[in-house]
GROMACS .gro file of C-alpha atoms in nm:
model
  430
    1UNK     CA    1   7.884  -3.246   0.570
    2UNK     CA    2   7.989  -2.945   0.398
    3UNK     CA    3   7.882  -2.621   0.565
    4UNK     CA    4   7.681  -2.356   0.346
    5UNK     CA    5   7.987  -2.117   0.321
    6UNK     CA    6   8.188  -2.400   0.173
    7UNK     CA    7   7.920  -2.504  -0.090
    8UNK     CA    8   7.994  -2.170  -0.270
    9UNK     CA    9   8.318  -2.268  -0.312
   10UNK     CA   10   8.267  -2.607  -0.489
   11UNK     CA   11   8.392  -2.637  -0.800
   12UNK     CA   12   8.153  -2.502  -1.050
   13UNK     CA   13   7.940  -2.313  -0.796
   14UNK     CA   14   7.680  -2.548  -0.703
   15UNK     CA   15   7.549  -2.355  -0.426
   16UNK     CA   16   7.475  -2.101  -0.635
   17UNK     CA   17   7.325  -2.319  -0.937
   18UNK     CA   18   7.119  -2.473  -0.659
   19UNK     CA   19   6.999  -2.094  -0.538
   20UNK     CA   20   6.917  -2.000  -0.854
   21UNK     CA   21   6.710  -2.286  -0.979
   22UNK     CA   22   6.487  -2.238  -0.665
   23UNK     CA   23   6.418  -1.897  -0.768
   24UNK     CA   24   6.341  -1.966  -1.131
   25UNK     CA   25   6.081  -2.223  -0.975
   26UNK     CA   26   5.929  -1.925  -0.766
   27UNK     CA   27   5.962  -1.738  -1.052
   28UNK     CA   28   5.740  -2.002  -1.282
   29UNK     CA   29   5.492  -2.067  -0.964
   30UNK     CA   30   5.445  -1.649  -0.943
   31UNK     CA   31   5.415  -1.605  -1.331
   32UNK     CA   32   5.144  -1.887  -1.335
   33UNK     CA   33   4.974  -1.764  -1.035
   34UNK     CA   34   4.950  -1.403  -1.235
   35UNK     CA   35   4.849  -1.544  -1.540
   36UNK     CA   36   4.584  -1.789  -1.391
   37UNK     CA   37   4.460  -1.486  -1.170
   38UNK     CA   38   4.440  -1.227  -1.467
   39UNK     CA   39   4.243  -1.433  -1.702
   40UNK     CA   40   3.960  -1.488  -1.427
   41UNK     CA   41   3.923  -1.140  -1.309
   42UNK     CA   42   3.938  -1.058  -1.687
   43UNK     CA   43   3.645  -1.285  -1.710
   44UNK     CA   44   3.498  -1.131  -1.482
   45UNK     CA   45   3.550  -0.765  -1.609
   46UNK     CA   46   3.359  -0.882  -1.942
   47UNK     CA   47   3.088  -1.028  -1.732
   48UNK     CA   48   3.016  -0.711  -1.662
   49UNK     CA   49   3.068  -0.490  -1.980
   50UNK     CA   50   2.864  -0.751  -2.176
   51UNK     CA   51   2.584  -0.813  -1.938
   52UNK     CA   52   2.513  -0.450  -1.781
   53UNK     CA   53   2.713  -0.154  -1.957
   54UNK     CA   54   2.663  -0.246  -2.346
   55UNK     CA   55   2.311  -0.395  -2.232
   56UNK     CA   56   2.184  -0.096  -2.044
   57UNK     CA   57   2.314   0.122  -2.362
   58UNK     CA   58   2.135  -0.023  -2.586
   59UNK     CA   59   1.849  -0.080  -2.422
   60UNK     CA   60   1.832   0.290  -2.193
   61UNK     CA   61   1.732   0.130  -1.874
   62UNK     CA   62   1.937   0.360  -1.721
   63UNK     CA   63   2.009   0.759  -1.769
   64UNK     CA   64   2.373   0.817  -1.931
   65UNK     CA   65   2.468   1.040  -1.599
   66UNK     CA   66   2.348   0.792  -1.376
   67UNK     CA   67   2.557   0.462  -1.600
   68UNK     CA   68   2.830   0.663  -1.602
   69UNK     CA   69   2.867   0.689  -1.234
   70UNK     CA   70   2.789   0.345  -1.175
   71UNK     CA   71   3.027   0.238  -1.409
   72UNK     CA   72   3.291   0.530  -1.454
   73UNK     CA   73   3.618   0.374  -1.623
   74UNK     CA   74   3.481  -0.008  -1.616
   75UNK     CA   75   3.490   0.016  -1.932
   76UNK     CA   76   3.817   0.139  -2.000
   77UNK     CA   77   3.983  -0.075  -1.714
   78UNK     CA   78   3.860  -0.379  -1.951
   79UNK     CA   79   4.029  -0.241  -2.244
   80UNK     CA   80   4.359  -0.223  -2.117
   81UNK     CA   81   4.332  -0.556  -1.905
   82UNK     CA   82   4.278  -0.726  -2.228
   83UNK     CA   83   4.573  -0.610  -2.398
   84UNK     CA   84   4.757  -0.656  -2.049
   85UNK     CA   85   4.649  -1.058  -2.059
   86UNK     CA   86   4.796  -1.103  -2.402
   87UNK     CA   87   5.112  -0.991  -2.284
   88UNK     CA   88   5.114  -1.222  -1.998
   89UNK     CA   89   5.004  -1.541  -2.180
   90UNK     CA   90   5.273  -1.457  -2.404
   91UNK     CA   91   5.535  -1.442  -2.175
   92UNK     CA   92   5.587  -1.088  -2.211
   93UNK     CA   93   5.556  -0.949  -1.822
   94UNK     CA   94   5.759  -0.677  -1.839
   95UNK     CA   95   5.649  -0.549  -2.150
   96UNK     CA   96   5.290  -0.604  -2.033
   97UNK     CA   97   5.294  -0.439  -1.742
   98UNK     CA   98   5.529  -0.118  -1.872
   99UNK     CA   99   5.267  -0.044  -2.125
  100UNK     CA  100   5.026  -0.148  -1.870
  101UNK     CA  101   5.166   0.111  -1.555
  102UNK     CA  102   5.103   0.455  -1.810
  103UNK     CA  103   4.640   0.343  -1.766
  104UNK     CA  104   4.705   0.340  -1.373
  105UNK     CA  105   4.502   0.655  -1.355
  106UNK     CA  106   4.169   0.471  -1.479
  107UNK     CA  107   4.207   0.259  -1.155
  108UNK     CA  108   4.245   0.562  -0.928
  109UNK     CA  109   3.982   0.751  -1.090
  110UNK     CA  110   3.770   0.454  -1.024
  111UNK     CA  111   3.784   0.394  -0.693
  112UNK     CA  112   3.788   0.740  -0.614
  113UNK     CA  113   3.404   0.713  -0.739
  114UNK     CA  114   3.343   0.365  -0.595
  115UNK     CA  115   3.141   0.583  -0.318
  116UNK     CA  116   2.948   0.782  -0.586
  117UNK     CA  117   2.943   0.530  -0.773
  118UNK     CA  118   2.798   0.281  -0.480
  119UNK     CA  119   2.492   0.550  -0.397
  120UNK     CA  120   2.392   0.630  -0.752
  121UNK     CA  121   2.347   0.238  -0.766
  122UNK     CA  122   2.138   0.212  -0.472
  123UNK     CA  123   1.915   0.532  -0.581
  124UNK     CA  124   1.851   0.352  -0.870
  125UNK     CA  125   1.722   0.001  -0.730
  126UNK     CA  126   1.537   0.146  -0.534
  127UNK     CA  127   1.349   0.406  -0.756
  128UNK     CA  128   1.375   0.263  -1.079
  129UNK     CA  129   1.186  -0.089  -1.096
  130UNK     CA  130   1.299  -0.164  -1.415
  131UNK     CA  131   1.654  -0.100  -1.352
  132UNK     CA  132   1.581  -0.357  -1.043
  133UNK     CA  133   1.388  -0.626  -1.223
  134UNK     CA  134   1.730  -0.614  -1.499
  135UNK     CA  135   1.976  -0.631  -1.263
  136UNK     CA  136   1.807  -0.935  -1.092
  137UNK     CA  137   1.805  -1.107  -1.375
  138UNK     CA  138   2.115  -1.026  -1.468
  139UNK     CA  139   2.301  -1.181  -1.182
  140UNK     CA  140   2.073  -1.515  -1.223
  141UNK     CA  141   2.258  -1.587  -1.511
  142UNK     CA  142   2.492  -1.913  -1.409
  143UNK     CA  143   2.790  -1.733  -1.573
  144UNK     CA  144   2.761  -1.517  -1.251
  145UNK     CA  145   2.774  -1.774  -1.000
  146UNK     CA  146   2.627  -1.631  -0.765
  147UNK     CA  147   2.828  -1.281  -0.727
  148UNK     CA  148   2.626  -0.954  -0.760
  149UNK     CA  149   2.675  -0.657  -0.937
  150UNK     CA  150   2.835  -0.473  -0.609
  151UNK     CA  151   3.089  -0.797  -0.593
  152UNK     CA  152   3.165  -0.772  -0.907
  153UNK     CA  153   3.167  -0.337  -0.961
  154UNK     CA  154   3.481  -0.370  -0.649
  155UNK     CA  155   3.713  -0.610  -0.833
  156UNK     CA  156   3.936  -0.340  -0.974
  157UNK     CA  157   4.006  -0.241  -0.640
  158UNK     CA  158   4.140  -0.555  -0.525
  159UNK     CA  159   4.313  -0.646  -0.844
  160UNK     CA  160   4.543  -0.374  -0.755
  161UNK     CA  161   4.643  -0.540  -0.422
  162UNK     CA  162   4.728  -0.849  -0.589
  163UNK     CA  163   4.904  -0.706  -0.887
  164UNK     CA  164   5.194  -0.557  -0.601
  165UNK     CA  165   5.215  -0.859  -0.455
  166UNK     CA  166   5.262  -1.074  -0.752
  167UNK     CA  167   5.479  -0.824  -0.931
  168UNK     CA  168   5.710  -0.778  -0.586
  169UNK     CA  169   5.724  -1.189  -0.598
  170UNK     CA  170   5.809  -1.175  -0.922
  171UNK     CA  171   6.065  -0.925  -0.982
  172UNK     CA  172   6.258  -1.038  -0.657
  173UNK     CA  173   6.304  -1.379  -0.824
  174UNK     CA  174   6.408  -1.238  -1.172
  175UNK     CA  175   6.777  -1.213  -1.197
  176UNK     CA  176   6.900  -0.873  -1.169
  177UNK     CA  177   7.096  -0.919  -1.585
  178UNK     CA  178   6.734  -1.033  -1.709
  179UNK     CA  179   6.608  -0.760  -1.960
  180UNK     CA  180   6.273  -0.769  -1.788
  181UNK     CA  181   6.402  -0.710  -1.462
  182UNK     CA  182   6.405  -0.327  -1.470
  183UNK     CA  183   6.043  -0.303  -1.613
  184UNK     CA  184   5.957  -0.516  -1.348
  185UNK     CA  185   6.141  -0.294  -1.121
  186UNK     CA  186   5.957   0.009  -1.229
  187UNK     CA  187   5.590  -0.146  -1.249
  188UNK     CA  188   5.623  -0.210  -0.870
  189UNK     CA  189   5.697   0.134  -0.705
  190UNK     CA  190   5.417   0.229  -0.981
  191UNK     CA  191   5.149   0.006  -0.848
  192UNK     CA  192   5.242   0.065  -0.483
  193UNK     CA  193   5.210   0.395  -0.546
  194UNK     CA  194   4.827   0.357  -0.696
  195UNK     CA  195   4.775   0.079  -0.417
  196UNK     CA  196   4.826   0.314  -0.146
  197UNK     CA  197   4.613   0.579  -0.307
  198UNK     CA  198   4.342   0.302  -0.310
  199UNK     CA  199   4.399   0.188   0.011
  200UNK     CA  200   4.407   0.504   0.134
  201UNK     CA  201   4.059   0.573  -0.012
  202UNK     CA  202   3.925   0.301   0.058
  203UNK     CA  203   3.990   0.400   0.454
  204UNK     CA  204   3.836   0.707   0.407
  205UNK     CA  205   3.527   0.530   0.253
  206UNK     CA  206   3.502   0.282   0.531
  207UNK     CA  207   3.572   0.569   0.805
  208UNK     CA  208   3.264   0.745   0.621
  209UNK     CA  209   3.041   0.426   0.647
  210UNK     CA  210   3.107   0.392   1.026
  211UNK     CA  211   3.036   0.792   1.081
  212UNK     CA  212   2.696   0.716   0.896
  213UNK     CA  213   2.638   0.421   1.106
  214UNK     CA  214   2.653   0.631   1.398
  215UNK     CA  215   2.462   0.934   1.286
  216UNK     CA  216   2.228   0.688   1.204
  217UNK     CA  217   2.177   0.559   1.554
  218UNK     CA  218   2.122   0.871   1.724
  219UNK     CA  219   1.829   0.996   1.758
  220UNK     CA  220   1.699   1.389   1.661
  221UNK     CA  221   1.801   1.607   1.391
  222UNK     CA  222   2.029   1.790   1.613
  223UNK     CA  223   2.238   1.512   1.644
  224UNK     CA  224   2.503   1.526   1.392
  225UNK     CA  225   2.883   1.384   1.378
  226UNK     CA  226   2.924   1.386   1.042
  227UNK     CA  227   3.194   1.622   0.993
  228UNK     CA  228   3.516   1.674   0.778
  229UNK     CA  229   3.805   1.524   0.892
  230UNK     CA  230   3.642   1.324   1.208
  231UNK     CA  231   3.732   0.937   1.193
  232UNK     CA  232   3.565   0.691   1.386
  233UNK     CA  233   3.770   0.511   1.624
  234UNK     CA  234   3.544   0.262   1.842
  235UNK     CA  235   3.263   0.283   2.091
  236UNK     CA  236   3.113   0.018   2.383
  237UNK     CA  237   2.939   0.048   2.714
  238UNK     CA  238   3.125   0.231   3.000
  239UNK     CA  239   2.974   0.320   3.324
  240UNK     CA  240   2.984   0.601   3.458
  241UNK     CA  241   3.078   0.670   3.827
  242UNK     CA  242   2.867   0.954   4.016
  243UNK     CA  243   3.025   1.182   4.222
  244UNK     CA  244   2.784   1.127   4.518
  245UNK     CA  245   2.598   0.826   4.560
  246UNK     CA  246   2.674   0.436   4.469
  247UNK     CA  247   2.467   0.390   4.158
  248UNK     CA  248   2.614   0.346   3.847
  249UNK     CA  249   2.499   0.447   3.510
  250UNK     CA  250   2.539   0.276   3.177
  251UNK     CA  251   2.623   0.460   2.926
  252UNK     CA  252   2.717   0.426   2.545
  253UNK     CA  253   3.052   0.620   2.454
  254UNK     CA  254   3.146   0.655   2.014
  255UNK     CA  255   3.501   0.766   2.048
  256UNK     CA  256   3.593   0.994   1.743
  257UNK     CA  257   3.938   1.132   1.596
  258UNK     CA  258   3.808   1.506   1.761
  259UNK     CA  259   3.537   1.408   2.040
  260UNK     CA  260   3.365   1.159   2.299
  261UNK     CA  261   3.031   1.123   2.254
  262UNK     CA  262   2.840   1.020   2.567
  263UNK     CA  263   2.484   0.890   2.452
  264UNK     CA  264   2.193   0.689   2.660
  265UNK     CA  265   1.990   0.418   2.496
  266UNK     CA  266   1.631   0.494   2.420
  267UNK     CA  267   1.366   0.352   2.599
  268UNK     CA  268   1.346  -0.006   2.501
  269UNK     CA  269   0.936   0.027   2.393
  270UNK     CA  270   0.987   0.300   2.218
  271UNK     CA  271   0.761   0.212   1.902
  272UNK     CA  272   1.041   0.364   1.654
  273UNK     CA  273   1.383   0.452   1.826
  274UNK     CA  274   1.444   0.139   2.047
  275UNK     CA  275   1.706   0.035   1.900
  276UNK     CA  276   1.841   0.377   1.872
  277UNK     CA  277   2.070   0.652   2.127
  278UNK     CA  278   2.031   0.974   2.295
  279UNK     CA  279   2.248   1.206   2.242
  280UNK     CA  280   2.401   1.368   2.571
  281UNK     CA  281   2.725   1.515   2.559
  282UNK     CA  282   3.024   1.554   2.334
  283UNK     CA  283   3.358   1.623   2.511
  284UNK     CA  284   3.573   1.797   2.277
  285UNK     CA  285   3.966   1.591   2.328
  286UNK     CA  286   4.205   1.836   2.238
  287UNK     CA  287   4.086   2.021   2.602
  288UNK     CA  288   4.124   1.693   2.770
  289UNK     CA  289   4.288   1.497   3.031
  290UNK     CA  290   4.304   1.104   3.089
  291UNK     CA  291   4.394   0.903   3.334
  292UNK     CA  292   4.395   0.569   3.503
  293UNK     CA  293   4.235   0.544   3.828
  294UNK     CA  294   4.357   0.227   4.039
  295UNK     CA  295   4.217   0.058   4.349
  296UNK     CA  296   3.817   0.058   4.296
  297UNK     CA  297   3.771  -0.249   4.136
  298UNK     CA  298   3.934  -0.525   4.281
  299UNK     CA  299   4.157  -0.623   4.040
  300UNK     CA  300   3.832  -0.689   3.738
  301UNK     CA  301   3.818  -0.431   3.518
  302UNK     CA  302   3.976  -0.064   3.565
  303UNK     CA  303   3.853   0.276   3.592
  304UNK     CA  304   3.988   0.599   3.359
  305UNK     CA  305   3.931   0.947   3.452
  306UNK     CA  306   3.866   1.175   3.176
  307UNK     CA  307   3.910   1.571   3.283
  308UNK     CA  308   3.754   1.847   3.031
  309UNK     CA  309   3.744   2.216   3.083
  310UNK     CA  310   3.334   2.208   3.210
  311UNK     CA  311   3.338   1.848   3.372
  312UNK     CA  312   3.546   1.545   3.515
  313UNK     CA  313   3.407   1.197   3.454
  314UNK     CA  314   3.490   0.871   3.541
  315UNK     CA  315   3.403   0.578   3.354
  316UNK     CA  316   3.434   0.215   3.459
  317UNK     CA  317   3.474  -0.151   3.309
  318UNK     CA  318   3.451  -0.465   3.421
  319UNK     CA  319   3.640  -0.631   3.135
  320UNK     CA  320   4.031  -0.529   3.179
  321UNK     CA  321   4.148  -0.583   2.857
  322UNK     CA  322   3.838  -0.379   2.682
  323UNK     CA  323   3.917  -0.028   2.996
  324UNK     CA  324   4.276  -0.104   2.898
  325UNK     CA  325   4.159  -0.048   2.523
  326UNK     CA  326   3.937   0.202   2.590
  327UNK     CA  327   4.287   0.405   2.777
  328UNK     CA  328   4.485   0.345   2.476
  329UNK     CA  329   4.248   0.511   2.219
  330UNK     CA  330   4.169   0.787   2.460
  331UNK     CA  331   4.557   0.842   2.545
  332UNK     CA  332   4.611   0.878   2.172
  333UNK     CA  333   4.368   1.005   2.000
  334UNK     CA  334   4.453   1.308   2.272
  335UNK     CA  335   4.799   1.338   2.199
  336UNK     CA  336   4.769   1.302   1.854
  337UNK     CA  337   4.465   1.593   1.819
  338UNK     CA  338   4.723   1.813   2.075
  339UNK     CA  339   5.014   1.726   1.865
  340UNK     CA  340   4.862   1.884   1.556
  341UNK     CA  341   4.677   2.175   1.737
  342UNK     CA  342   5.080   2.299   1.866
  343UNK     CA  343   5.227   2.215   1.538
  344UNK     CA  344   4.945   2.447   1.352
  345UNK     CA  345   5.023   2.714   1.628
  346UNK     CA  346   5.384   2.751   1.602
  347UNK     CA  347   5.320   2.817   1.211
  348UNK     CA  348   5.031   3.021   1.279
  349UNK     CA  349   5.289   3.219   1.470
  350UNK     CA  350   5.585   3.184   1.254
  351UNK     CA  351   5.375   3.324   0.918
  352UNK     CA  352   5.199   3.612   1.165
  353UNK     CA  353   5.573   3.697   1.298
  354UNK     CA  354   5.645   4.075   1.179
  355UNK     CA  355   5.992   4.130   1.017
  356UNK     CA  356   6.100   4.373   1.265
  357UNK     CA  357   6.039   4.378   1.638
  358UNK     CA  358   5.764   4.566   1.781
  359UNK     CA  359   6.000   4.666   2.018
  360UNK     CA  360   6.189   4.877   1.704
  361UNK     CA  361   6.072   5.168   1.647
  362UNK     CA  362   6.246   5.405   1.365
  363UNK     CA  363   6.441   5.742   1.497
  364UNK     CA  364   6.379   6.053   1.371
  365UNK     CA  365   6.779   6.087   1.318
  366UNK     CA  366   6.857   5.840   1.031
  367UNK     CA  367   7.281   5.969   1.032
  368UNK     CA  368   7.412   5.714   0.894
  369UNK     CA  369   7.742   5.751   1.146
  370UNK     CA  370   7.532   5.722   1.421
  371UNK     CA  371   7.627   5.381   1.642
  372UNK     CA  372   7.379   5.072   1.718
  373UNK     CA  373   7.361   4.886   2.101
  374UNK     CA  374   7.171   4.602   2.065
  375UNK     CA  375   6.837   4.681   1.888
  376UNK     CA  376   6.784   5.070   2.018
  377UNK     CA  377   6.940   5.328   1.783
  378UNK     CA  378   7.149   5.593   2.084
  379UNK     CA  379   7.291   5.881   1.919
  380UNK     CA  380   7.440   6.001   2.266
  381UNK     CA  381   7.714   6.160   2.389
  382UNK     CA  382   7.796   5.904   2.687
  383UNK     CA  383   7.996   5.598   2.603
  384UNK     CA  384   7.841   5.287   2.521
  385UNK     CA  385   7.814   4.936   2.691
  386UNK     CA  386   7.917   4.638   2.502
  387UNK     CA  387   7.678   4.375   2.469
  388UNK     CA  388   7.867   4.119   2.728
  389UNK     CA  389   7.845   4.435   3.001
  390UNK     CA  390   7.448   4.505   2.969
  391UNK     CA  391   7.138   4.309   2.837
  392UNK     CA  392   6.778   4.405   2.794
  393UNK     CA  393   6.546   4.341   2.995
  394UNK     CA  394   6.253   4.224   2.934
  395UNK     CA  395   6.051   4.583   3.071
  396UNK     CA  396   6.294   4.780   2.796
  397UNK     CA  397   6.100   4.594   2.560
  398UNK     CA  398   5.718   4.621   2.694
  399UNK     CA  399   5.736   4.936   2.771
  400UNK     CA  400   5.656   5.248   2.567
  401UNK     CA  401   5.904   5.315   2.267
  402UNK     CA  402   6.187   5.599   2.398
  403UNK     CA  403   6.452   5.656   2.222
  404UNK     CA  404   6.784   5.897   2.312
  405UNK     CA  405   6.917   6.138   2.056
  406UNK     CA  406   7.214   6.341   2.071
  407UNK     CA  407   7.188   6.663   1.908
  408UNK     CA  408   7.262   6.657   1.535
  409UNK     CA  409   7.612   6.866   1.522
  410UNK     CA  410   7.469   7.051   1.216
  411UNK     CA  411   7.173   7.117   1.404
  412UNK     CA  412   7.159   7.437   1.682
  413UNK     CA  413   7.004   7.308   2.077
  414UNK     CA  414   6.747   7.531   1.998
  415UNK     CA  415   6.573   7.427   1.686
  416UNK     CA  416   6.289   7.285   1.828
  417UNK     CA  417   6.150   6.944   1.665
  418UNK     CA  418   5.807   6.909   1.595
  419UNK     CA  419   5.639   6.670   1.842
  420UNK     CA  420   5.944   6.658   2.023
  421UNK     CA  421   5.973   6.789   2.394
  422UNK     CA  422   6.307   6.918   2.424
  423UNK     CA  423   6.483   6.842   2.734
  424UNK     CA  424   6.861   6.957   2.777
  425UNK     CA  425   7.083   6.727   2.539
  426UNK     CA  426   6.823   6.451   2.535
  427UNK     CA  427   6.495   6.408   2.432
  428UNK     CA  428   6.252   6.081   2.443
  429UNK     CA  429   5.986   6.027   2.215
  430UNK     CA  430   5.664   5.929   2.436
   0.00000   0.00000   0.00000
């Protein structure tokens, strides 16, 4: 049997015809796959243009601000998906999609609002009956199929995920001389640009929900984590190990990008916050120390020991694999928050940096003959040292600024400078 390396070489390249007709098949599969895909979710966008935006115009269920956050570009996103679709079932994917690439904006617009967009429609089911009653009836409609106006209002947002992986499919099995293989080329770093936008922002929308989540289990006013830049990173039940004594507490930990938040559960009769936390401490991380603590449990679980400016605490689990989580996300959640807080310092230091040293100060003699050692003007009589004979130390430069002069030879010993305490052939400026 002919090895691979030798089928290359058969007359009339047969390897090669045989390599090429498999990816003109994955080609096919990929552009009916696209094709098949686009005309649903098109579908779909006109489910909802027909049956809620052109609807709720006419009829003014709903305040123009408040439609067009729900909806932002919907709209628009249907226009150009239409004329996108015709391309396709024509054959014409490169085309398509490099008229197609230019409207990316009305998807990143969109999901940039999906949050807005999201809490405007909630507002209004639950304050505006009407609006509830319509969309209710709305989504009976068997066209629908069950999916609901949320299901539907998020589609855009995962269209773009498929379009980069159907596009990458398809322009890896499009040979390089085809006409639509550059346009093909192009529409992909184009829509992985705009899909990591959207995944991006989608992260930041699902880091927001779990922030709420949490705020919403704590109990008090006081209690906030809802902050800028904080991401949630996981929570569980840790105990905590006293310093004197055998009993352990349980305790709920939320470990964020910035803090640990150490919370007890509410009492569980509590008529309204059973279900809910107590807020006890928050250990700020980037002042913080962790560490694995060995030979306390027997080989079940693990114990870390977590060291902060005010207080050391150890925490204990009986599950190894969730302390050896819990170690992980401590260890770098720390490093990372320390990482950035020494990167921000040395520019913080860099831009405060003066120009000249403090340790420079200007003489009173600005002679242009006069010699420079190092970074002290002397204008003296006595030979100078060479920089490999004598450094600075570091007192020449903490201490107050003196400076030697040599009298100026145009200028008589006994001209007296202003400020300046004359002392034989030197002077030093205090």
């Amino acid at each position: 049997m002919a090895s691979h390396a030798q089928l290359k070489y058969l007359p009339g390249g047969t390897a090669m015809k045989e390599q090429r007709a498999r990816w003109e098949r994955k080609r096919i599969r990929t552009a009916k796959e696209l094709i098949e895909t686009e005309q649903r979710y098109f579908e779909q966008l006109e489910l909802v243009v027909v049956y809620f935006i052109e609807i709720l115009k006419a009829k003014g269920t709903l305040q123009p601000d408040a439609r067009d956050a729900i909806f932002c570009t919907f709209k628009s996103i249907h226009s150009v998906n239409g004329s996108l679709l015709g391309d396709l079932q024509d054959g014409k994917f490169g085309m398509g999609f490099d008229k197609f690439c230019p409207h990316l904006q009305l998807y990143i617009t969109y999901t940039d609002n999906m949050e807005h967009a999201l809490k405007v429609l909630q507002g209004q089911i639950k304050k505006n009956k009407q609006f509830a009653r319509f969309k209710k009836l709305q989504e009976s409609r068997p066209e629908f199929q069950g999916l609901k106006l949320e299901d539907l209002l998020s589609l855009p947002q995962k269209r773009i995920y498929q379009y980069k992986h159907l596009l990458r499919d398809l322009t890896e099995n499009t040979n390089p001389s085809d006409p639509e293989f550059h346009q093909l080329r192009t529409a992909v770093k184009a829509i992985s640009e705009a899909s990591q936008h959207i995944q991006d922002q989608a992260r930041r929308h699902e880091n927001y929900l779990q922030v709420l989540r949490v705020q919403k289990l704590l109990k008090g006013r006081r209690s906030k984590v809802l902050a800028p830049g904080r991401k949630y990173i996981r929570e569980g039940w840790l105990a905590t190990v006293p310093s004197k004594g055998v009993e352990l507490k349980l305790k709920m930990f939320f470990l964020f990008s910035d803090i640990l938040l150490m919370t007890k559960p509410c009492h569980p009769l509590h008529p309204v916050h059973s279900d809910k936390f107590i807020w006890q401490k928050a250990f700020p991380l980037i002042e913080g120390t962790v560490e694995k603590v060995f030979g306390h449990t027997k080989s079940q679980g693990g114990l870390i020991s977590l060291t902060f400016p005010e207080e050391k605490i150890l925490v204990m689990s009986n599950d190894q694999e969730d302390i050896n989580n819990w170690y992980r996300c401590l260890s770098v959640a720390i490093g990372q928050l320390q990482s950035l807080s020494t990167v921000i310092q040395r520019k913080d230091n860099l831009a405060r940096m003066p120009l000249r040293s403090a340790g420079i100060s200007t003489p009173i003699n600005t002679d242009s003959a006069a010699p420079q050692a190092g970074s002290k003007r002397y204008l003296s009589d006595q030979p100078q040292e060479g920089p490999s004979t004598k450094s600075h130390s570091k007192d020449d430069w903490t201490e107050a600024k003196r400076i030697k002069l040599m009298p100026n030879p145009n200028t008589r010993h006994n001209d007296a400078v202003p400020g300046v305490e004359q002392a034989g052939t030197n002077c030093i400026i205090l």
